[in-house]
Amino acid sequence: MNPMLVGTRVVAAVAAGVLLAGCGGSESKNKDRPEPKPSGSAQQGGPATGGEKTGASGKPDPKQSTLPGALPSAYDFTPDPDRVPKNAAQARKLTRDAALGENDWTAGMVRHTPYESGGSWPVLPDSCVWTRSALPSGILDSFTRRLDIPAQSGKGRIQGAVTVTVHRTEAGADKEIKDTVQESFRCPNQELGGGQRLSGLMSLQFDQKDVRNADASLFEAGKYTGPESGGVQDYVWSKSRIGPVTTAVSVKGAKGYTNTDLLRIAA
């Protein structure tokens, strides 16, 4: 099996896991809201340290590996309908909780400038030059946080971003996944603005049997050039969907970093 594909599946799964964790809120808690009702298999107890369940039986779940970082053998999560955002305010709460903040980053990561943006939608016209528009009616909120790993020890500056989007329907979120794949075929070379350019883009939507942390996942890779990029660098992008919510993680490479490094940074 191609090691690159193994790595991409890990990143896609991790992105989905970030979304699940973010639904609880790592930076802010809504103390006025009652405790959520468990959903799906969580009603039988969730995994705890060592792979044991927190339910009454105390026996390991056969679908949950005890290996650190291992993925479950199957995906069986069902979002709690009471927790799925129904309006823009609820969507903004979820997107800001799910887009991990500084307390959740790996050591050495710092804020990019600009750091946060939201309330608009990226559009890729036939010119293959990205623009932005108002949020479409089918999207409740979309929110992005950006981070850097500063240049150091002879290596260049890495740029990363996490975007969480809440659609009104699962069908709308699924269309976003499919449209993303088609965009790489329609525009394998894309202009991001500010002298930034992506080239040789290739997207792959994973077969559902290979996705174990989301309803759908895709991976995209290509080359990146831009101001202070030090030449042509690798670029990776993963996007996953859980119900009506999508989460995307992108990493623009830099001098001294391999593609494997970018996958680890994305994870």
XYZ file of C-alpha atoms in Angstrom:
267
model
C 0.000 0.000 0.000
C 1.220 3.519 -0.796
C 2.505 5.071 2.485
C 1.308 8.469 1.272
C -2.282 7.235 1.104
C -2.009 5.795 4.604
C -0.899 9.187 5.872
C -3.686 11.007 4.082
C -6.297 8.728 5.633
C -4.904 9.501 9.077
C -5.141 13.239 8.433
C -8.711 12.954 7.157
C -9.679 10.919 10.188
C -7.964 13.312 12.576
C -9.778 16.250 11.010
C -13.064 14.490 11.650
C -11.989 13.713 15.198
C -11.185 17.389 15.769
C -14.723 18.235 14.709
C -16.222 15.733 17.136
C -14.093 17.024 19.998
C -14.899 20.614 19.130
C -18.639 20.061 19.473
C -18.036 20.026 23.224
C -16.000 23.230 23.125
C -12.359 23.304 24.174
C -12.103 27.046 24.747
C -15.532 28.001 26.036
C -18.377 26.169 27.741
C -22.036 27.046 27.671
C -22.833 26.571 31.345
C -26.461 27.551 30.846
C -27.094 24.705 28.450
C -28.143 21.334 29.899
C -25.845 18.378 29.480
C -26.272 16.840 26.004
C -27.954 13.508 25.599
C -25.663 10.718 24.369
C -25.992 9.689 20.757
C -25.510 6.409 18.915
C -23.013 4.037 20.476
C -22.161 6.633 23.121
C -25.279 5.569 24.991
C -23.437 2.367 25.894
C -20.404 4.209 27.265
C -17.537 5.891 25.447
C -13.855 4.931 25.255
C -11.627 6.032 28.112
C -7.923 5.766 28.854
C -6.569 2.326 28.033
C -9.365 1.541 25.597
C -11.911 0.667 28.307
C -15.465 1.952 28.137
C -17.006 4.201 30.725
C -20.227 2.175 30.793
C -21.286 -0.260 33.519
C -19.681 -3.356 31.977
C -16.141 -1.947 32.081
C -15.166 -4.301 29.239
C -13.155 -3.097 26.252
C -15.203 -2.325 23.153
C -14.173 -4.773 20.388
C -14.522 -1.934 17.878
C -12.150 0.327 19.822
C -8.448 -0.473 19.545
C -6.282 -0.001 22.647
C -3.333 1.156 20.529
C -2.522 4.884 20.950
C -3.844 6.890 18.022
C -5.488 3.876 16.395
C -8.710 4.323 14.452
C -11.919 2.415 15.221
C -12.714 -0.499 12.932
C -15.932 1.143 11.727
C -17.759 4.460 11.797
C -21.099 4.356 13.588
C -21.590 7.855 15.000
C -25.017 9.502 14.690
C -25.259 13.230 15.524
C -27.768 14.072 18.250
C -30.562 16.004 16.437
C -30.950 18.279 19.471
C -27.337 19.451 19.104
C -27.262 20.036 15.345
C -27.332 23.837 14.758
C -30.661 25.149 13.528
C -29.729 28.824 13.120
C -26.724 31.081 12.531
C -26.096 31.768 16.230
C -25.940 28.063 17.076
C -23.713 27.464 14.046
C -21.267 30.192 15.121
C -21.001 28.587 18.559
C -20.092 25.249 17.009
C -17.618 26.569 14.429
C -15.662 28.541 17.001
C -15.541 25.592 19.386
C -14.517 23.134 16.676
C -11.781 25.286 15.072
C -9.138 24.512 17.683
C -7.534 27.460 19.442
C -4.031 28.134 20.682
C -4.367 25.982 23.796
C -4.883 22.961 21.529
C -1.979 23.559 19.132
C 1.324 21.731 19.045
C 4.217 23.615 20.643
C 5.829 26.072 18.241
C 2.657 27.076 16.406
C 1.723 30.766 16.452
C -1.088 32.939 15.127
C -1.020 33.882 11.477
C -1.948 37.437 10.475
C -4.874 37.670 9.863
C -5.794 35.031 12.432
C -9.566 34.587 12.134
C -12.136 35.168 9.419
C -15.770 34.225 8.920
C -19.095 35.158 7.417
C -18.048 34.750 3.777
C -17.663 31.940 1.262
C -14.814 31.087 -1.171
C -15.754 30.860 -4.852
C -13.621 29.400 -7.653
C -14.835 30.772 -11.025
C -13.712 29.545 -14.451
C -10.733 31.904 -14.222
C -9.365 29.630 -11.447
C -8.703 32.718 -9.320
C -10.296 32.432 -5.884
C -12.730 35.139 -4.789
C -15.096 35.483 -1.826
C -18.824 36.118 -1.630
C -21.531 36.364 1.008
C -22.558 33.092 2.632
C -24.975 31.155 0.404
C -28.467 30.640 1.811
C -27.724 26.976 2.466
C -24.830 27.722 4.839
C -25.389 28.871 8.430
C -21.758 29.745 9.182
C -18.176 29.213 8.021
C -15.198 30.098 10.193
C -11.423 29.889 9.692
C -8.438 30.075 12.027
C -4.909 30.352 10.600
C -1.592 29.469 12.187
C 2.116 29.467 11.338
C 5.224 27.581 12.286
C 7.831 30.376 12.075
C 11.005 30.014 10.026
C 13.773 28.541 12.160
C 16.920 26.404 12.012
C 17.281 26.850 8.258
C 13.644 25.892 7.585
C 10.998 28.161 6.074
C 7.646 29.330 7.455
C 4.763 26.825 7.410
C 1.219 28.203 7.006
C -1.819 26.225 8.137
C -5.561 26.804 8.350
C -8.616 25.104 9.847
C -12.084 25.884 8.451
C -15.370 24.634 9.906
C -18.625 25.078 7.968
C -22.193 24.364 9.071
C -24.754 23.684 6.330
C -28.511 23.711 6.756
C -28.724 20.142 5.450
C -26.539 17.058 5.109
C -27.157 17.159 1.370
C -25.612 20.624 1.212
C -22.540 19.496 3.140
C -22.168 16.428 0.940
C -22.326 18.648 -2.148
C -19.433 20.697 -0.747
C -17.308 17.532 -0.563
C -18.153 16.543 -4.141
C -17.629 20.071 -5.466
C -14.192 20.243 -3.855
C -13.067 17.130 -5.714
C -14.373 18.482 -9.011
C -12.595 21.818 -8.498
C -9.174 20.181 -8.633
C -10.028 18.610 -12.001
C -11.521 21.851 -13.326
C -8.699 24.024 -11.970
C -5.527 22.016 -11.254
C -3.725 25.375 -11.097
C -5.285 28.000 -8.822
C -4.515 31.575 -7.799
C -5.083 32.355 -4.109
C -4.309 36.065 -4.278
C -1.356 38.007 -2.946
C 1.029 36.194 -5.282
C 0.115 32.767 -3.890
C -0.414 29.920 -6.346
C -1.327 26.223 -6.199
C -0.406 23.900 -9.054
C -0.698 20.240 -10.028
C -3.637 19.707 -7.670
C -5.118 16.234 -7.352
C -8.098 15.324 -5.146
C -9.280 11.955 -3.919
C -12.540 11.224 -2.104
C -12.040 8.134 0.002
C -14.250 5.104 -0.410
C -16.672 5.013 2.514
C -15.279 1.677 3.717
C -11.935 3.398 4.255
C -13.408 6.314 6.255
C -13.715 5.437 9.924
C -14.148 8.832 11.600
C -16.624 10.666 9.369
C -19.481 10.359 6.910
C -17.140 11.367 4.075
C -13.518 12.474 3.660
C -11.272 13.687 0.863
C -7.628 14.539 0.430
C -5.953 16.981 -1.948
C -2.265 17.515 -2.672
C -0.206 19.674 -5.009
C 2.481 22.336 -5.056
C 2.531 25.807 -3.503
C 4.458 28.955 -4.346
C 4.149 32.397 -2.813
C 5.994 35.290 -1.183
C 8.821 33.997 1.008
C 8.000 30.374 0.068
C 11.601 29.770 -1.004
C 10.497 28.204 -4.275
C 8.010 25.448 -5.065
C 6.808 23.611 -1.949
C 4.381 20.784 -1.142
C 0.761 21.490 -0.223
C -1.815 19.233 1.470
C -5.511 19.689 2.224
C -7.982 17.377 3.958
C -11.741 17.835 4.274
C -14.277 15.697 6.175
C -18.010 15.730 6.769
C -20.063 14.705 9.807
C -23.763 15.254 9.229
C -24.271 18.844 7.974
C -20.843 20.001 9.178
C -17.559 19.996 7.255
C -14.065 20.648 8.540
C -11.004 21.364 6.382
C -7.303 21.447 7.275
C -4.716 22.883 4.864
C -0.934 23.185 5.164
C 1.320 25.182 2.821
C 4.828 23.756 2.831
C 8.173 25.514 3.204
C 11.878 24.943 2.671
C 13.195 22.049 4.741
C 9.865 20.230 5.178
C 8.850 16.967 3.488
C 5.357 15.929 2.491
C 5.305 13.588 5.489
C 6.099 16.549 7.731
C 3.085 18.402 6.351
C 0.818 15.436 7.079
C 2.039 15.354 10.677
C 1.479 19.090 11.039
C -2.043 18.736 9.628
C -2.755 15.952 12.118
